[in-house]
Coordinates of C-alpha atoms and ligand atoms in Angstrom, one line a residue:
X1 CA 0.0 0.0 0.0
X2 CA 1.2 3.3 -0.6
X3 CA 2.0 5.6 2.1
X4 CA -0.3 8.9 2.3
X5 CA 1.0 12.2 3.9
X6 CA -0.4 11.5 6.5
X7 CA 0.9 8.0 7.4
X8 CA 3.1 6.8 10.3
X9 CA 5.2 3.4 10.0
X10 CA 5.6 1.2 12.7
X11 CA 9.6 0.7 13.9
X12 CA 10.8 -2.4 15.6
X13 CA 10.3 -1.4 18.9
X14 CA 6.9 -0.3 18.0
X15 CA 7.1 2.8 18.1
X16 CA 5.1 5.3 15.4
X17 CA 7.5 7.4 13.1
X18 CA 5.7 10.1 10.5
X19 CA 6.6 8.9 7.2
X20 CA 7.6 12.4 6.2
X21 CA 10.0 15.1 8.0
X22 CA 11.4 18.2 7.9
X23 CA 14.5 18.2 7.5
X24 CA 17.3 21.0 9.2
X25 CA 20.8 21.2 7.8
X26 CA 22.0 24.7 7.4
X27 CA 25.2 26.1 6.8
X28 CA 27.9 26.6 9.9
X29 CA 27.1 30.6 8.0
X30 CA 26.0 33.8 9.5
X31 CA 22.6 32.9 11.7
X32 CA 21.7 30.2 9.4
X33 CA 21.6 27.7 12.4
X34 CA 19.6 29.8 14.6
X35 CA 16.8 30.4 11.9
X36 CA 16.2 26.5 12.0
X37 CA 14.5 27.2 15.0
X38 CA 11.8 29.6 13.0
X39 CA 11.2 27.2 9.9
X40 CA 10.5 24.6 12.4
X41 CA 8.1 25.9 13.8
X42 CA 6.4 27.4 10.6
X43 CA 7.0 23.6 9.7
X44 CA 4.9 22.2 13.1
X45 CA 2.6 24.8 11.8
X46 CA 2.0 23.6 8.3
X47 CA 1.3 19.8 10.3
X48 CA 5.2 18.5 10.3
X49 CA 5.1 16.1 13.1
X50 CA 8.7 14.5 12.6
X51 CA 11.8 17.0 12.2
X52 CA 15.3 15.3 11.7
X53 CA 18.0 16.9 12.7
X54 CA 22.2 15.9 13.4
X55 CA 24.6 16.8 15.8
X56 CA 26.8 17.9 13.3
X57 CA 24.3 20.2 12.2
X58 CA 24.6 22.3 15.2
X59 CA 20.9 23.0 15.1
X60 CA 19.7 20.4 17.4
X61 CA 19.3 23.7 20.2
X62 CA 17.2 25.4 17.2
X63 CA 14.8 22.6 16.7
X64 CA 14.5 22.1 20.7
X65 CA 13.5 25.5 21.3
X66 CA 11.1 25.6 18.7
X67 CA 9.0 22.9 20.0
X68 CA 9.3 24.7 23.6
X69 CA 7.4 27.8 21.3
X70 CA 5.2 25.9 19.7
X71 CA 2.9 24.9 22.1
X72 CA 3.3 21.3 21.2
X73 CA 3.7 18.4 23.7
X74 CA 7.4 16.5 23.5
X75 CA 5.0 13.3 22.7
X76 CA 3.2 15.1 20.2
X77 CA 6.3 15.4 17.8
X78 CA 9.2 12.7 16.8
X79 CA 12.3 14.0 16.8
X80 CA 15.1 12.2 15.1
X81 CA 18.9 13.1 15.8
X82 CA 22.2 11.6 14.7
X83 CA 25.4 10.5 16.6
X84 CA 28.8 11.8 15.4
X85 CA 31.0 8.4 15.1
X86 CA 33.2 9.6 18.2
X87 CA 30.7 8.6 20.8
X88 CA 30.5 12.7 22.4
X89 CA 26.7 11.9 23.4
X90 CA 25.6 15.8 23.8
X91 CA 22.1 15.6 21.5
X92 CA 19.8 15.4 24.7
X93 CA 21.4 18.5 27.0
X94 CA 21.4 19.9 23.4
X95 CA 17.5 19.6 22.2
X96 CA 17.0 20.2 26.4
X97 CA 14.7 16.5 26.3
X98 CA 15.0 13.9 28.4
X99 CA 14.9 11.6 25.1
X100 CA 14.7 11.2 21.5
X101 CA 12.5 9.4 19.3
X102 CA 15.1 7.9 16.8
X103 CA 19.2 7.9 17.3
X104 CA 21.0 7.5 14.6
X105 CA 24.8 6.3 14.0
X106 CA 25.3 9.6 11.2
X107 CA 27.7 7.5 9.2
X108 CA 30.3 4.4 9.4
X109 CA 33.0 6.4 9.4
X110 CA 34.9 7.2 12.3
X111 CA 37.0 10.7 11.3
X112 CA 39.3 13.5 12.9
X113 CA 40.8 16.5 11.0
X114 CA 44.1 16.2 10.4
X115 CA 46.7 19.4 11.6
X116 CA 45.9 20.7 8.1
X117 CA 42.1 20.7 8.8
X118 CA 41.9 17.8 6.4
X119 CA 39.4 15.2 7.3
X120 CA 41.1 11.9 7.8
X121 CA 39.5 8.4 8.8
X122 CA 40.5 6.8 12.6
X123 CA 40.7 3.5 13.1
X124 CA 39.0 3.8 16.6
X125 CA 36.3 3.7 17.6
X126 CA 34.8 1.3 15.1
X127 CA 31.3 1.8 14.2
X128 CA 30.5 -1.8 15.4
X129 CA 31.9 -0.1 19.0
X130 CA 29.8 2.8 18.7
X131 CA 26.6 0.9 17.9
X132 CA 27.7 -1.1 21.2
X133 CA 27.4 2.8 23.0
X134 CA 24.1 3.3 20.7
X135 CA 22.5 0.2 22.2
X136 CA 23.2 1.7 25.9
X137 CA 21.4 4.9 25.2
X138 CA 18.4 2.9 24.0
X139 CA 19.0 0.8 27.1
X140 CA 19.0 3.1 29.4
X141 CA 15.8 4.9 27.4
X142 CA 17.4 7.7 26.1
X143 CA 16.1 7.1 22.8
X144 CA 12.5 5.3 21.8
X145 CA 14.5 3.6 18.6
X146 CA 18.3 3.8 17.4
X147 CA 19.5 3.1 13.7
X148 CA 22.1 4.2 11.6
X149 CA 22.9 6.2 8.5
X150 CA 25.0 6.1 5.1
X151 CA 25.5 2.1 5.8
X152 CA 25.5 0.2 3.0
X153 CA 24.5 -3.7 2.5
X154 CA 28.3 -4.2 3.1
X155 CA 28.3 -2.6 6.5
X156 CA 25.4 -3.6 7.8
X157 CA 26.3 -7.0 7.5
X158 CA 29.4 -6.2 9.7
X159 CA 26.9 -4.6 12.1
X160 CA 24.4 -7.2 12.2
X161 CA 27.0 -10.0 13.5
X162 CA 27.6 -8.5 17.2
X163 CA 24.6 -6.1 17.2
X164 CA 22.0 -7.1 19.9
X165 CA 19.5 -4.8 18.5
X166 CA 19.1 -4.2 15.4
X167 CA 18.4 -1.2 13.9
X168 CA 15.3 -0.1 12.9
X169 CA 16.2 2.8 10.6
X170 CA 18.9 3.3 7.5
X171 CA 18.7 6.9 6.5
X172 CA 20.4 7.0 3.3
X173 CA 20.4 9.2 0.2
X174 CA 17.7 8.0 -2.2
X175 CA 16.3 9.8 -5.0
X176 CA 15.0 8.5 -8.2
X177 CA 18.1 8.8 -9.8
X178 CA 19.7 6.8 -6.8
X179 CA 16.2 4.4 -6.4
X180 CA 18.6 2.1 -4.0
X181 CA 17.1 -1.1 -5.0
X182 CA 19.2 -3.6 -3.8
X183 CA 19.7 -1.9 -0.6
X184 CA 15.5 -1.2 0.1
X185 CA 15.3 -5.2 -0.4
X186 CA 17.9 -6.3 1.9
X187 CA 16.7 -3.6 4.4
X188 CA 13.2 -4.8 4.3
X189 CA 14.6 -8.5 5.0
X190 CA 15.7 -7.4 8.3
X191 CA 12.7 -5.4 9.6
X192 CA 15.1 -2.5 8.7
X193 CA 13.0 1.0 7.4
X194 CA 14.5 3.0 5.1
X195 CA 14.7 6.4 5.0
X196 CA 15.3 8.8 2.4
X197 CA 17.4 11.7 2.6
X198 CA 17.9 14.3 -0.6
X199 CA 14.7 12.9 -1.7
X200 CA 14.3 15.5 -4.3
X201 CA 17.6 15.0 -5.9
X202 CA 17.9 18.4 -5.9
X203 CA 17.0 21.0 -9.3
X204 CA 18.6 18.0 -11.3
X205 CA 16.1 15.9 -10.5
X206 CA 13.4 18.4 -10.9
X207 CA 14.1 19.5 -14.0
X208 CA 14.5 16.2 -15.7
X209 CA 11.9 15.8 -19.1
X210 CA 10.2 13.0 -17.0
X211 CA 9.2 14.1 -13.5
X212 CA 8.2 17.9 -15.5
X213 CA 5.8 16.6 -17.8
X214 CA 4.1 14.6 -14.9
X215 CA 4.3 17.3 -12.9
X216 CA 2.5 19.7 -15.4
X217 CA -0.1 16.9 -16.3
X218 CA -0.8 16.6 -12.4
X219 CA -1.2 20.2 -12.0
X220 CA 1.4 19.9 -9.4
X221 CA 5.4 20.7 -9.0
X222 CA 7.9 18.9 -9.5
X223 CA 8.9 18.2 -6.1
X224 CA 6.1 17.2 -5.2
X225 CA 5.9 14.3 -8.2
X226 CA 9.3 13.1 -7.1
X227 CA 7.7 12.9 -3.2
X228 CA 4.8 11.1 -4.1
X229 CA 6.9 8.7 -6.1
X230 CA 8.8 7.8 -2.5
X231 CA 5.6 7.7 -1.0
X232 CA 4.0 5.1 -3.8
X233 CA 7.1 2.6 -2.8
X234 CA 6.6 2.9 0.6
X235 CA 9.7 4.3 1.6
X236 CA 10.2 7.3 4.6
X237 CA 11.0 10.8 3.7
X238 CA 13.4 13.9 4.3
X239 CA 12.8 17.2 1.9
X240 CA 13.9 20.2 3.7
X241 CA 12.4 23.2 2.9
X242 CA 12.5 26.5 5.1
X243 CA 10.3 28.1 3.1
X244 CA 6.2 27.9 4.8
X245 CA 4.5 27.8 1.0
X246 CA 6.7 24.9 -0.2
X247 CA 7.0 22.9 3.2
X248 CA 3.2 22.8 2.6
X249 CA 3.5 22.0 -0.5
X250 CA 6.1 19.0 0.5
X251 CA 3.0 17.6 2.7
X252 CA 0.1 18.1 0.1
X253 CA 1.0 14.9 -2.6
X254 CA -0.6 13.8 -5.9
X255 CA -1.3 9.7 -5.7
X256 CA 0.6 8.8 -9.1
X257 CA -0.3 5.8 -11.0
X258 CA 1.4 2.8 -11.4
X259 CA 2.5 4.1 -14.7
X260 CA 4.0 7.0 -13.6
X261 CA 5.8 5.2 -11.1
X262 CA 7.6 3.0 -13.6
X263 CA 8.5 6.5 -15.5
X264 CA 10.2 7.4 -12.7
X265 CA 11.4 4.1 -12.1
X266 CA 13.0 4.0 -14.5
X267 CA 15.4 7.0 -14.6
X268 CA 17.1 5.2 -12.0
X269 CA 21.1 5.2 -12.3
X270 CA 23.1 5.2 -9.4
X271 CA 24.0 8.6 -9.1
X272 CA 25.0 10.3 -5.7
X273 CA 24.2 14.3 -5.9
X274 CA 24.5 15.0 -2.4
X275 CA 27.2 12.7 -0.6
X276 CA 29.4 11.4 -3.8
X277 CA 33.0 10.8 -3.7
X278 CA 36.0 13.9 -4.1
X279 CA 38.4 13.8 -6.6
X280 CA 40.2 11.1 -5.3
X281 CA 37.5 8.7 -4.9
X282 CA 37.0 9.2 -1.2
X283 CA 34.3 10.4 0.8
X284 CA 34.8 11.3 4.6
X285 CA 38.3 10.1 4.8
X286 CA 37.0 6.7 3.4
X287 CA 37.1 4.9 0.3
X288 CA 34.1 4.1 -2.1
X289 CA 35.1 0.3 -0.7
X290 CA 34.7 0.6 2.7
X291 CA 31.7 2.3 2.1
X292 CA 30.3 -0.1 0.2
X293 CA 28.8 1.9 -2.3
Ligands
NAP301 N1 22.0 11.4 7.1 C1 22.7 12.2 6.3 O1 23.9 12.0 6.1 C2 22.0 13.3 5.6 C3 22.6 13.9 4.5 C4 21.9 15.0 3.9 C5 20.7 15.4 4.4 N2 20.1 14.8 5.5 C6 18.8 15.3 6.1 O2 17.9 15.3 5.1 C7 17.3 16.7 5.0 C8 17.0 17.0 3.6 O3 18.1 16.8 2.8 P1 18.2 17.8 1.5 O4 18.1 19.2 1.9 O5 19.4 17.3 0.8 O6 16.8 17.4 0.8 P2 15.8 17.9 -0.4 O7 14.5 18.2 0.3 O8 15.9 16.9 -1.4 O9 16.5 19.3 -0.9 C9 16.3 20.5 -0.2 C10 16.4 21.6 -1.3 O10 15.2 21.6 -2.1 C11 14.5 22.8 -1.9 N3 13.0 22.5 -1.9 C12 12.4 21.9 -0.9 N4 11.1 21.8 -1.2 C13 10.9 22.3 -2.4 C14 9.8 22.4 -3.3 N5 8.6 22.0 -3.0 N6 10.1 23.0 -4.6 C15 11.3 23.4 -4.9 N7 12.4 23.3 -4.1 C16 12.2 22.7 -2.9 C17 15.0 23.4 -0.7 O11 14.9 24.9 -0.7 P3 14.0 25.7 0.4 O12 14.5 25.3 1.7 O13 14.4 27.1 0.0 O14 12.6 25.4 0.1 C18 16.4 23.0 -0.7 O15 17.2 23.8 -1.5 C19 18.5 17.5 5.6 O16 18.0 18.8 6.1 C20 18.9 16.7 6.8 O17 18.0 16.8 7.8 C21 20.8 13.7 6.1

């Protein structure tokens, strides 16, 4: 069945997750940070009842405060947050809760910055160690569900082999011209939801021949054809918008038919626009191979 707007999906540990967020990256720029905390709550005001944020994004205070402001109850909203891969655990005293929804592992990764400011990979701790840390914090009831993100079929396997829980989210970036087939399958074989950031695929994706001439025979944009297609295969979503008229228009989606989901289907080619590798083939101080990707 496809997902509606409106929908919530059931994790593993039973808890209720929105099947569409808000996202809030902004740039470490000027007061970009600190405005996070008014598109969310323009966001909560357009109906956004899941907003994902990072502690790398430094806006997990931003998003905090703007629930205090809005009026909303803690339980009222699900709040997703990442953990950097060096175990500093500072999300909670950071949001000011005493938990979060949905913790994630940000990526599989474990990197420092080098005297040069470059980002270089450690060998310690390994992610399998921080997913040991993750499982404590869920222990402990610090957060209602803990998964990971960026982990590939690769790494999850590595995961899954001392992991005592496993996790019920993998946040990656999927768009339809990264549909993540392979991945989506294996994911769904382990009670594993998937999650899809850069589900736009950014003005690439929206201005390809296919998604505009649905878009214009829908009467609708074409953001909002590319959402609807996540939502037709089932799959969780992350836009970002912090604009009020298009994060209302990110929750107001056309039902395509099955024809227009093979169209879209089928401009599916593996290509990373928002996380792809440098000019040497690595991404976050690690190869394309230990990714997995
Ligand atoms: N786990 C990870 O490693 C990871 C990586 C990347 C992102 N994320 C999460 O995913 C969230 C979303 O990622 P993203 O920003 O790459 O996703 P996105 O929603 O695909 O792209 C956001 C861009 O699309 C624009 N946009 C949004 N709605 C639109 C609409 N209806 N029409 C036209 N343009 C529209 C936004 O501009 P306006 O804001 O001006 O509307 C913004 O420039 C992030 O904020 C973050 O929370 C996670």
């Amino acid at each position: 069945m496809p997902f509606l707007p409106g929908d919530s999906v059931t994790l593993s540990t039973g808890i209720q997750m929105p099947v569409i967020a808000n996202g809030s990256w902004a740039p470490p720029t000027g007061n970009a940070r600190a405005e996070v905390k008014n598109w969310t709550l323009t966001a909560f005001k357009a109906g956004y009842r899941h907003i994902d944020t990072a502690q790398v994004y430094g806006t997990e205070k931003s998003v905090g405060l703007a629930l205090k402001e809005s009026g909303l109850k803690r339980e009222d909203v699900f709040i997703t947050t990442k953990l950097p891969c060096n175990l500093s655990d500072e999300s909670l005293s950071n949001l000011g809760f005493d938990y979060v929804d949905l913790y994630l592992i940000h990526c599989p990764q474990c990197v420092d910055k080098d005297v040069s400011g470059k980002i270089k990979a450690v060998t310690s701790p390994t992610f399998v160690e921080v997913w040991a840390e993750i499982e404590n914090i869920f222990e402990q009831k610090k957060a209602k569900a803990i998964g990971v993100s960026n982990f590939s079929i690769k790494n999850l396997e590595i995961l899954l082999k001392t992991a005592k829980v496993v996790p019920a989210v993998n946040q990656v970036e999927l768009h339809p011209y990264l549909a993540q087939n392979d991945l989506r399958e294996y994911c769904k074989g382990k009670g594993i939801v998937i999650e899809a950031y850069t589900p736009s695929g950014y003005s690439k994706v929206r201005n390809d021949p296919v998604i505009v001439e649905i878009a214009q025979k829908r009467k609708a944009t074409p953001n909002q054809v590319i959402l609807s297609w996540h939502l037709a295969r089932e799959t969780v979503i992350v836009p970002k918008s912090e604009n009020e008229g298009r994060q209302k228009e990110n929750l107001d989606l056309p039902v395509l038919t099955e024809d227009e989901v093979k169209q879209i289907d089928a401009l599916d080619h593996g290509e990373r626009i928002c996380n792809k590798p440098d000019e040497h083939g690595m991404l976050w101080g690690w190869t394309m191979e230990q990714l997995g990707w």
